[in-house]
Amino acid sequence: MSEERFGEFVLVRRHGHVAELVLDRPKAMNAVSTDMARSIAGACAALAADPDARVVVLSSSHERAFCVGADLKERNSFTDADLLRQRPVARGAYTGVLELPMPTVAAVHGFALGGGFELALSCDVIVADRTAVVGLPEVSVGVIPGGGGTQLLPRRVGAARAAELIFTARRLEAAEARDLGLVDLLVEEGRDREEALELGARMAANSPVGLRAAKRALRLGQGLDLRAGLEVEDAAWRSAAFSADRAEGVTAFNEKRAPRWPGE
């Protein structure tokens, strides 16, 4: 397993074709400061360009928190001009995760609040253990979710449920979060990272071209009518159907062996 650090607060570990992006600011429960936001964006840019990274798992080094959201201690010192200048940096962290071209899995335990939960919502699948507490409490401090929460949450749970959760700023424990669809897989305490990495490994065994094409179809087709969505799917299918991965997949199937994906 190799490791690479991006700034002080972000670490990328390699597990074969699974890249683990670790939020590593334990003294602040992974509160996202300006420096940390830059590091998340930088790590995501590097991973997006890496053909060996087939799946990304987003995890935390803190025992009791995934991420508690924006660094409000830092923001308390901001002028309005400071906040305005920082906004593109903060957005870059969330869009960096959201726009990763390969499948992404969040491994959540403890607190995942505000921007922390938005980082998880930016992933394709959320694995949470029974200690997880999630929510978007931004209106309780005079702002609104600004890392995609107002758009990503209703896509998971519907407009009315998202409105109730955002307007009340309430926190949900793991079981209720799973029942309402805020997280996808609920695992035993302390197993979120291991289960997410195992899920990532199962995904990464498949064609990297196919994985990225399927993600494009899923993401770009959201919210479209059926006819338009099928056109999105057809374009993604064409990008995979004439690839070297498709040729290898068919050959490996007929030769009854595991495929050796060229990734192109």
PDB file of C-alpha atoms in Angstrom, residues 5-260:
ATOM      1  CA  ARG A   5      -0.069  13.442   1.052  1.00  0.00           C
ATOM      2  CA  PHE A   6      -1.840  16.477  -0.358  1.00  0.00           C
ATOM      3  CA  GLY A   7      -1.084  19.349   1.968  1.00  0.00           C
ATOM      4  CA  GLU A   8      -1.348  18.815   5.699  1.00  0.00           C
ATOM      5  CA  PHE A   9      -4.859  17.436   5.936  1.00  0.00           C
ATOM      6  CA  VAL A  10      -5.483  15.007   3.050  1.00  0.00           C
ATOM      7  CA  LEU A  11      -3.907  11.622   2.421  1.00  0.00           C
ATOM      8  CA  VAL A  12      -4.355   9.260  -0.532  1.00  0.00           C
ATOM      9  CA  ARG A  13      -3.690   5.577   0.066  1.00  0.00           C
ATOM     10  CA  ARG A  14      -3.522   3.057  -2.771  1.00  0.00           C
ATOM     11  CA  HIS A  15      -5.078  -0.373  -2.405  1.00  0.00           C
ATOM     12  CA  GLY A  16      -4.410  -1.773  -5.854  1.00  0.00           C
ATOM     13  CA  HIS A  17      -6.913  -0.071  -8.160  1.00  0.00           C
ATOM     14  CA  VAL A  18      -8.860   1.418  -5.224  1.00  0.00           C
ATOM     15  CA  ALA A  19      -7.683   4.851  -4.080  1.00  0.00           C
ATOM     16  CA  GLU A  20      -8.612   5.864  -0.532  1.00  0.00           C
ATOM     17  CA  LEU A  21      -8.932   9.619  -0.069  1.00  0.00           C
ATOM     18  CA  VAL A  22      -8.529  10.156   3.673  1.00  0.00           C
ATOM     19  CA  LEU A  23      -9.744  13.287   5.462  1.00  0.00           C
ATOM     20  CA  ASP A  24      -6.925  13.737   7.968  1.00  0.00           C
ATOM     21  CA  ARG A  25      -7.462  16.740  10.211  1.00  0.00           C
ATOM     22  CA  PRO A  26      -8.222  14.905  13.451  1.00  0.00           C
ATOM     23  CA  LYS A  27      -7.591  17.817  15.827  1.00  0.00           C
ATOM     24  CA  ALA A  28     -10.550  19.642  14.244  1.00  0.00           C
ATOM     25  CA  MET A  29     -12.763  16.582  13.572  1.00  0.00           C
ATOM     26  CA  ASN A  30     -11.989  17.142   9.877  1.00  0.00           C
ATOM     27  CA  ALA A  31     -13.618  20.589   9.779  1.00  0.00           C
ATOM     28  CA  VAL A  32     -12.931  21.854   6.266  1.00  0.00           C
ATOM     29  CA  SER A  33     -10.647  24.878   6.397  1.00  0.00           C
ATOM     30  CA  THR A  34      -9.502  26.820   3.350  1.00  0.00           C
ATOM     31  CA  ASP A  35      -6.244  24.856   3.222  1.00  0.00           C
ATOM     32  CA  MET A  36      -8.051  21.546   3.574  1.00  0.00           C
ATOM     33  CA  ALA A  37     -10.505  22.472   0.815  1.00  0.00           C
ATOM     34  CA  ARG A  38      -7.578  23.197  -1.525  1.00  0.00           C
ATOM     35  CA  SER A  39      -6.043  19.843  -0.649  1.00  0.00           C
ATOM     36  CA  ILE A  40      -9.274  17.925  -1.288  1.00  0.00           C
ATOM     37  CA  ALA A  41      -9.605  19.610  -4.678  1.00  0.00           C
ATOM     38  CA  GLY A  42      -5.957  18.897  -5.502  1.00  0.00           C
ATOM     39  CA  ALA A  43      -6.236  15.244  -4.542  1.00  0.00           C
ATOM     40  CA  CYS A  44      -9.407  14.863  -6.609  1.00  0.00           C
ATOM     41  CA  ALA A  45      -7.766  16.457  -9.654  1.00  0.00           C
ATOM     42  CA  ALA A  46      -4.846  14.030  -9.374  1.00  0.00           C
ATOM     43  CA  LEU A  47      -7.144  11.031  -8.967  1.00  0.00           C
ATOM     44  CA  ALA A  48      -9.379  12.061 -11.863  1.00  0.00           C
ATOM     45  CA  ALA A  49      -6.343  12.026 -14.169  1.00  0.00           C
ATOM     46  CA  ASP A  50      -4.988   8.701 -12.868  1.00  0.00           C
ATOM     47  CA  PRO A  51      -5.902   5.720 -15.091  1.00  0.00           C
ATOM     48  CA  ASP A  52      -4.882   3.279 -12.349  1.00  0.00           C
ATOM     49  CA  ALA A  53      -7.542   4.602  -9.966  1.00  0.00           C
ATOM     50  CA  ARG A  54     -10.729   2.723 -10.848  1.00  0.00           C
ATOM     51  CA  VAL A  55     -12.662   3.479  -7.636  1.00  0.00           C
ATOM     52  CA  VAL A  56     -12.233   6.108  -4.896  1.00  0.00           C
ATOM     53  CA  VAL A  57     -13.207   5.539  -1.260  1.00  0.00           C
ATOM     54  CA  LEU A  58     -13.610   8.704   0.831  1.00  0.00           C
ATOM     55  CA  SER A  59     -12.792   8.018   4.486  1.00  0.00           C
ATOM     56  CA  SER A  60     -11.771   9.717   7.743  1.00  0.00           C
ATOM     57  CA  SER A  61      -8.826   9.288  10.101  1.00  0.00           C
ATOM     58  CA  HIS A  62     -10.846  10.574  13.092  1.00  0.00           C
ATOM     59  CA  GLU A  63     -12.377   7.930  15.361  1.00  0.00           C
ATOM     60  CA  ARG A  64     -15.552   9.864  16.136  1.00  0.00           C
ATOM     61  CA  ALA A  65     -16.216  11.903  13.019  1.00  0.00           C
ATOM     62  CA  PHE A  66     -16.272  11.659   9.275  1.00  0.00           C
ATOM     63  CA  CYS A  67     -16.357  15.449   8.896  1.00  0.00           C
ATOM     64  CA  VAL A  68     -18.170  18.117  10.903  1.00  0.00           C
ATOM     65  CA  GLY A  69     -18.451  20.539   7.981  1.00  0.00           C
ATOM     66  CA  ALA A  70     -16.962  23.962   7.399  1.00  0.00           C
ATOM     67  CA  ASP A  71     -14.368  25.314   9.809  1.00  0.00           C
ATOM     68  CA  LEU A  72     -16.559  27.827  11.632  1.00  0.00           C
ATOM     69  CA  LYS A  73     -13.676  28.940  13.869  1.00  0.00           C
ATOM     70  CA  GLU A  74     -11.793  30.035  10.782  1.00  0.00           C
ATOM     71  CA  ARG A  75     -14.876  31.657   9.300  1.00  0.00           C
ATOM     72  CA  ASN A  76     -15.518  33.576  12.503  1.00  0.00           C
ATOM     73  CA  SER A  77     -12.478  35.696  11.633  1.00  0.00           C
ATOM     74  CA  PHE A  78     -13.597  36.337   8.037  1.00  0.00           C
ATOM     75  CA  THR A  79     -14.807  39.649   6.715  1.00  0.00           C
ATOM     76  CA  ASP A  80     -17.482  39.534   4.033  1.00  0.00           C
ATOM     77  CA  ALA A  81     -14.724  40.023   1.466  1.00  0.00           C
ATOM     78  CA  ASP A  82     -12.779  37.087   2.935  1.00  0.00           C
ATOM     79  CA  LEU A  83     -15.842  34.860   2.733  1.00  0.00           C
ATOM     80  CA  LEU A  84     -16.458  35.839  -0.867  1.00  0.00           C
ATOM     81  CA  ARG A  85     -12.848  35.099  -1.808  1.00  0.00           C
ATOM     82  CA  GLN A  86     -12.965  31.753  -0.042  1.00  0.00           C
ATOM     83  CA  ARG A  87     -16.177  30.603  -1.735  1.00  0.00           C
ATOM     84  CA  PRO A  88     -14.595  29.249  -4.961  1.00  0.00           C
ATOM     85  CA  VAL A  89     -12.007  27.376  -2.894  1.00  0.00           C
ATOM     86  CA  ALA A  90     -14.710  25.722  -0.783  1.00  0.00           C
ATOM     87  CA  ARG A  91     -16.765  24.854  -3.853  1.00  0.00           C
ATOM     88  CA  GLY A  92     -13.711  23.308  -5.449  1.00  0.00           C
ATOM     89  CA  ALA A  93     -13.529  20.669  -2.715  1.00  0.00           C
ATOM     90  CA  TYR A  94     -17.127  19.545  -3.144  1.00  0.00           C
ATOM     91  CA  THR A  95     -17.163  19.659  -6.931  1.00  0.00           C
ATOM     92  CA  GLY A  96     -13.822  17.848  -6.921  1.00  0.00           C
ATOM     93  CA  VAL A  97     -15.443  14.850  -5.221  1.00  0.00           C
ATOM     94  CA  LEU A  98     -18.700  15.148  -7.158  1.00  0.00           C
ATOM     95  CA  GLU A  99     -16.992  15.249 -10.539  1.00  0.00           C
ATOM     96  CA  LEU A 100     -14.616  12.327 -10.033  1.00  0.00           C
ATOM     97  CA  PRO A 101     -15.146  10.232 -13.186  1.00  0.00           C
ATOM     98  CA  MET A 102     -14.873   6.860 -11.456  1.00  0.00           C
ATOM     99  CA  PRO A 103     -17.266   5.334  -8.884  1.00  0.00           C
ATOM    100  CA  THR A 104     -16.931   6.789  -5.401  1.00  0.00           C
ATOM    101  CA  VAL A 105     -17.866   5.319  -2.018  1.00  0.00           C
ATOM    102  CA  ALA A 106     -18.073   7.285   1.247  1.00  0.00           C
ATOM    103  CA  ALA A 107     -17.155   5.481   4.486  1.00  0.00           C
ATOM    104  CA  VAL A 108     -19.027   7.348   7.231  1.00  0.00           C
ATOM    105  CA  HIS A 109     -18.892   7.021  10.995  1.00  0.00           C
ATOM    106  CA  GLY A 110     -19.619   9.488  13.757  1.00  0.00           C
ATOM    107  CA  PHE A 111     -20.556  13.015  12.784  1.00  0.00           C
ATOM    108  CA  ALA A 112     -21.120  13.831   9.112  1.00  0.00           C
ATOM    109  CA  LEU A 113     -22.720  17.249   9.301  1.00  0.00           C
ATOM    110  CA  GLY A 114     -23.140  20.184   6.951  1.00  0.00           C
ATOM    111  CA  GLY A 115     -20.314  20.219   4.447  1.00  0.00           C
ATOM    112  CA  GLY A 116     -19.144  16.895   5.834  1.00  0.00           C
ATOM    113  CA  PHE A 117     -22.392  15.231   4.850  1.00  0.00           C
ATOM    114  CA  GLU A 118     -22.277  17.048   1.519  1.00  0.00           C
ATOM    115  CA  LEU A 119     -18.914  15.415   0.793  1.00  0.00           C
ATOM    116  CA  ALA A 120     -20.576  12.044   1.417  1.00  0.00           C
ATOM    117  CA  LEU A 121     -23.605  13.015  -0.699  1.00  0.00           C
ATOM    118  CA  SER A 122     -21.198  13.813  -3.529  1.00  0.00           C
ATOM    119  CA  CYS A 123     -20.228  10.135  -3.634  1.00  0.00           C
ATOM    120  CA  ASP A 124     -22.150   7.465  -5.529  1.00  0.00           C
ATOM    121  CA  VAL A 125     -22.651   5.143  -2.546  1.00  0.00           C
ATOM    122  CA  ILE A 126     -22.591   5.913   1.197  1.00  0.00           C
ATOM    123  CA  VAL A 127     -21.590   3.178   3.638  1.00  0.00           C
ATOM    124  CA  ALA A 128     -22.264   4.153   7.272  1.00  0.00           C
ATOM    125  CA  ASP A 129     -21.690   2.395  10.556  1.00  0.00           C
ATOM    126  CA  ARG A 130     -24.110   2.521  13.476  1.00  0.00           C
ATOM    127  CA  THR A 131     -22.370   5.485  15.106  1.00  0.00           C
ATOM    128  CA  ALA A 132     -23.104   7.774  12.156  1.00  0.00           C
ATOM    129  CA  VAL A 133     -25.019  11.009  12.735  1.00  0.00           C
ATOM    130  CA  VAL A 134     -25.818  12.954   9.579  1.00  0.00           C
ATOM    131  CA  GLY A 135     -27.578  16.194   8.717  1.00  0.00           C
ATOM    132  CA  LEU A 136     -27.523  19.571   7.023  1.00  0.00           C
ATOM    133  CA  PRO A 137     -27.818  22.102   9.882  1.00  0.00           C
ATOM    134  CA  GLU A 138     -26.720  25.205   7.961  1.00  0.00           C
ATOM    135  CA  VAL A 139     -29.911  27.244   8.453  1.00  0.00           C
ATOM    136  CA  SER A 140     -29.305  27.049  12.208  1.00  0.00           C
ATOM    137  CA  VAL A 141     -26.207  29.246  11.753  1.00  0.00           C
ATOM    138  CA  GLY A 142     -27.706  31.610   9.204  1.00  0.00           C
ATOM    139  CA  VAL A 143     -26.610  30.103   5.888  1.00  0.00           C
ATOM    140  CA  ILE A 144     -27.770  27.300   3.604  1.00  0.00           C
ATOM    141  CA  PRO A 145     -26.064  24.132   2.414  1.00  0.00           C
ATOM    142  CA  GLY A 146     -23.427  25.331  -0.037  1.00  0.00           C
ATOM    143  CA  GLY A 147     -21.641  22.134  -1.027  1.00  0.00           C
ATOM    144  CA  GLY A 148     -24.441  20.726  -3.134  1.00  0.00           C
ATOM    145  CA  GLY A 149     -26.803  19.700  -0.341  1.00  0.00           C
ATOM    146  CA  THR A 150     -29.912  21.457  -1.661  1.00  0.00           C
ATOM    147  CA  GLN A 151     -29.464  19.633  -4.973  1.00  0.00           C
ATOM    148  CA  LEU A 152     -28.048  16.259  -3.945  1.00  0.00           C
ATOM    149  CA  LEU A 153     -30.322  15.499  -0.985  1.00  0.00           C
ATOM    150  CA  PRO A 154     -33.628  15.796  -2.916  1.00  0.00           C
ATOM    151  CA  ARG A 155     -32.203  13.516  -5.592  1.00  0.00           C
ATOM    152  CA  ARG A 156     -31.848  10.893  -2.862  1.00  0.00           C
ATOM    153  CA  VAL A 157     -34.949  11.371  -0.760  1.00  0.00           C
ATOM    154  CA  GLY A 158     -37.341  13.565  -2.746  1.00  0.00           C
ATOM    155  CA  ALA A 159     -38.101  17.273  -2.556  1.00  0.00           C
ATOM    156  CA  ALA A 160     -40.491  17.243   0.420  1.00  0.00           C
ATOM    157  CA  ARG A 161     -38.297  15.063   2.638  1.00  0.00           C
ATOM    158  CA  ALA A 162     -35.220  17.135   1.762  1.00  0.00           C
ATOM    159  CA  ALA A 163     -37.103  20.335   2.581  1.00  0.00           C
ATOM    160  CA  GLU A 164     -38.135  18.992   5.981  1.00  0.00           C
ATOM    161  CA  LEU A 165     -34.580  17.954   6.831  1.00  0.00           C
ATOM    162  CA  ILE A 166     -32.942  21.167   5.618  1.00  0.00           C
ATOM    163  CA  PHE A 167     -35.533  23.530   7.089  1.00  0.00           C
ATOM    164  CA  THR A 168     -35.488  21.880  10.531  1.00  0.00           C
ATOM    165  CA  ALA A 169     -31.671  21.457  10.534  1.00  0.00           C
ATOM    166  CA  ARG A 170     -32.160  18.210  12.381  1.00  0.00           C
ATOM    167  CA  ARG A 171     -29.595  15.462  12.813  1.00  0.00           C
ATOM    168  CA  LEU A 172     -30.402  11.846  12.035  1.00  0.00           C
ATOM    169  CA  GLU A 173     -28.860   8.797  13.608  1.00  0.00           C
ATOM    170  CA  ALA A 174     -27.695   5.949  11.425  1.00  0.00           C
ATOM    171  CA  ALA A 175     -30.772   3.715  11.448  1.00  0.00           C
ATOM    172  CA  GLU A 176     -33.184   6.511  10.508  1.00  0.00           C
ATOM    173  CA  ALA A 177     -30.738   7.815   7.907  1.00  0.00           C
ATOM    174  CA  ARG A 178     -30.663   4.379   6.292  1.00  0.00           C
ATOM    175  CA  ASP A 179     -34.451   4.002   6.431  1.00  0.00           C
ATOM    176  CA  LEU A 180     -34.950   7.387   4.730  1.00  0.00           C
ATOM    177  CA  GLY A 181     -32.282   6.745   2.084  1.00  0.00           C
ATOM    178  CA  LEU A 182     -29.693   9.260   3.286  1.00  0.00           C
ATOM    179  CA  VAL A 183     -27.159   6.431   3.466  1.00  0.00           C
ATOM    180  CA  ASP A 184     -27.147   3.243   1.425  1.00  0.00           C
ATOM    181  CA  LEU A 185     -25.503   0.524   3.497  1.00  0.00           C
ATOM    182  CA  LEU A 186     -25.583   0.307   7.296  1.00  0.00           C
ATOM    183  CA  VAL A 187     -22.820  -1.793   8.859  1.00  0.00           C
ATOM    184  CA  GLU A 188     -21.627  -2.674  12.326  1.00  0.00           C
ATOM    185  CA  GLU A 189     -19.742  -0.093  14.389  1.00  0.00           C
ATOM    186  CA  GLY A 190     -16.183   0.365  13.200  1.00  0.00           C
ATOM    187  CA  ARG A 191     -16.758  -1.488   9.920  1.00  0.00           C
ATOM    188  CA  ASP A 192     -17.541   1.411   7.581  1.00  0.00           C
ATOM    189  CA  ARG A 193     -14.036   1.782   6.143  1.00  0.00           C
ATOM    190  CA  GLU A 194     -13.446  -1.949   5.728  1.00  0.00           C
ATOM    191  CA  GLU A 195     -16.843  -2.489   4.108  1.00  0.00           C
ATOM    192  CA  ALA A 196     -16.367   0.511   1.807  1.00  0.00           C
ATOM    193  CA  LEU A 197     -12.941  -0.734   0.709  1.00  0.00           C
ATOM    194  CA  GLU A 198     -14.327  -4.220   0.097  1.00  0.00           C
ATOM    195  CA  LEU A 199     -17.170  -2.747  -1.960  1.00  0.00           C
ATOM    196  CA  GLY A 200     -14.664  -0.618  -3.848  1.00  0.00           C
ATOM    197  CA  ALA A 201     -12.540  -3.679  -4.609  1.00  0.00           C
ATOM    198  CA  ARG A 202     -15.565  -5.503  -6.031  1.00  0.00           C
ATOM    199  CA  MET A 203     -16.291  -2.517  -8.265  1.00  0.00           C
ATOM    200  CA  ALA A 204     -12.634  -2.150  -9.296  1.00  0.00           C
ATOM    201  CA  ALA A 205     -12.537  -5.736 -10.568  1.00  0.00           C
ATOM    202  CA  ASN A 206     -14.689  -4.584 -13.482  1.00  0.00           C
ATOM    203  CA  SER A 207     -13.775  -2.675 -16.629  1.00  0.00           C
ATOM    204  CA  PRO A 208     -12.481   0.846 -15.844  1.00  0.00           C
ATOM    205  CA  VAL A 209     -13.908   2.044 -19.165  1.00  0.00           C
ATOM    206  CA  GLY A 210     -17.247   0.466 -18.327  1.00  0.00           C
ATOM    207  CA  LEU A 211     -17.279   1.894 -14.804  1.00  0.00           C
ATOM    208  CA  ARG A 212     -16.670   5.447 -15.986  1.00  0.00           C
ATOM    209  CA  ALA A 213     -19.187   5.160 -18.821  1.00  0.00           C
ATOM    210  CA  ALA A 214     -21.843   3.758 -16.493  1.00  0.00           C
ATOM    211  CA  LYS A 215     -21.236   6.603 -14.032  1.00  0.00           C
ATOM    212  CA  ARG A 216     -21.626   9.190 -16.811  1.00  0.00           C
ATOM    213  CA  ALA A 217     -24.916   7.626 -17.862  1.00  0.00           C
ATOM    214  CA  LEU A 218     -26.212   7.531 -14.300  1.00  0.00           C
ATOM    215  CA  ARG A 219     -25.164  11.092 -13.461  1.00  0.00           C
ATOM    216  CA  LEU A 220     -26.067  12.826 -16.735  1.00  0.00           C
ATOM    217  CA  GLY A 221     -29.382  11.010 -17.040  1.00  0.00           C
ATOM    218  CA  GLN A 222     -30.705  12.192 -13.685  1.00  0.00           C
ATOM    219  CA  GLY A 223     -33.673  14.499 -14.035  1.00  0.00           C
ATOM    220  CA  LEU A 224     -34.099  13.970 -17.772  1.00  0.00           C
ATOM    221  CA  ASP A 225     -37.218  12.581 -19.375  1.00  0.00           C
ATOM    222  CA  LEU A 226     -36.954   8.957 -20.494  1.00  0.00           C
ATOM    223  CA  ARG A 227     -36.240   9.683 -24.148  1.00  0.00           C
ATOM    224  CA  ALA A 228     -33.423  12.115 -23.311  1.00  0.00           C
ATOM    225  CA  GLY A 229     -32.063   9.763 -20.670  1.00  0.00           C
ATOM    226  CA  LEU A 230     -31.883   6.923 -23.177  1.00  0.00           C
ATOM    227  CA  GLU A 231     -29.861   9.147 -25.496  1.00  0.00           C
ATOM    228  CA  VAL A 232     -27.415   9.808 -22.656  1.00  0.00           C
ATOM    229  CA  GLU A 233     -27.182   6.067 -22.058  1.00  0.00           C
ATOM    230  CA  ASP A 234     -26.618   5.381 -25.771  1.00  0.00           C
ATOM    231  CA  ALA A 235     -23.734   7.868 -25.918  1.00  0.00           C
ATOM    232  CA  ALA A 236     -22.134   6.277 -22.861  1.00  0.00           C
ATOM    233  CA  TRP A 237     -22.669   2.788 -24.320  1.00  0.00           C
ATOM    234  CA  ARG A 238     -20.939   3.795 -27.545  1.00  0.00           C
ATOM    235  CA  SER A 239     -17.941   5.101 -25.626  1.00  0.00           C
ATOM    236  CA  ALA A 240     -17.495   1.666 -24.031  1.00  0.00           C
ATOM    237  CA  ALA A 241     -18.717  -0.647 -26.791  1.00  0.00           C
ATOM    238  CA  PHE A 242     -15.822   0.081 -29.152  1.00  0.00           C
ATOM    239  CA  SER A 243     -13.121   0.141 -26.478  1.00  0.00           C
ATOM    240  CA  ALA A 244     -10.254  -2.249 -25.883  1.00  0.00           C
ATOM    241  CA  ASP A 245     -11.894  -3.120 -22.562  1.00  0.00           C
ATOM    242  CA  ARG A 246     -14.977  -4.404 -24.361  1.00  0.00           C
ATOM    243  CA  ALA A 247     -12.847  -6.545 -26.676  1.00  0.00           C
ATOM    244  CA  GLU A 248     -10.916  -7.969 -23.704  1.00  0.00           C
ATOM    245  CA  GLY A 249     -14.109  -8.609 -21.753  1.00  0.00           C
ATOM    246  CA  VAL A 250     -15.667 -10.631 -24.554  1.00  0.00           C
ATOM    247  CA  THR A 251     -12.431 -12.546 -25.191  1.00  0.00           C
ATOM    248  CA  ALA A 252     -11.950 -13.333 -21.492  1.00  0.00           C
ATOM    249  CA  PHE A 253     -15.539 -14.551 -21.191  1.00  0.00           C
ATOM    250  CA  ASN A 254     -15.133 -16.922 -24.135  1.00  0.00           C
ATOM    251  CA  GLU A 255     -11.753 -18.130 -22.878  1.00  0.00           C
ATOM    252  CA  LYS A 256     -13.209 -18.658 -19.382  1.00  0.00           C
ATOM    253  CA  ARG A 257     -10.582 -16.549 -17.621  1.00  0.00           C
ATOM    254  CA  ALA A 258     -10.442 -13.341 -15.621  1.00  0.00           C
ATOM    255  CA  PRO A 259     -10.151 -10.253 -17.848  1.00  0.00           C
ATOM    256  CA  ARG A 260      -6.942  -8.238 -17.994  1.00  0.00           C
TER     257      ARG A 260
END
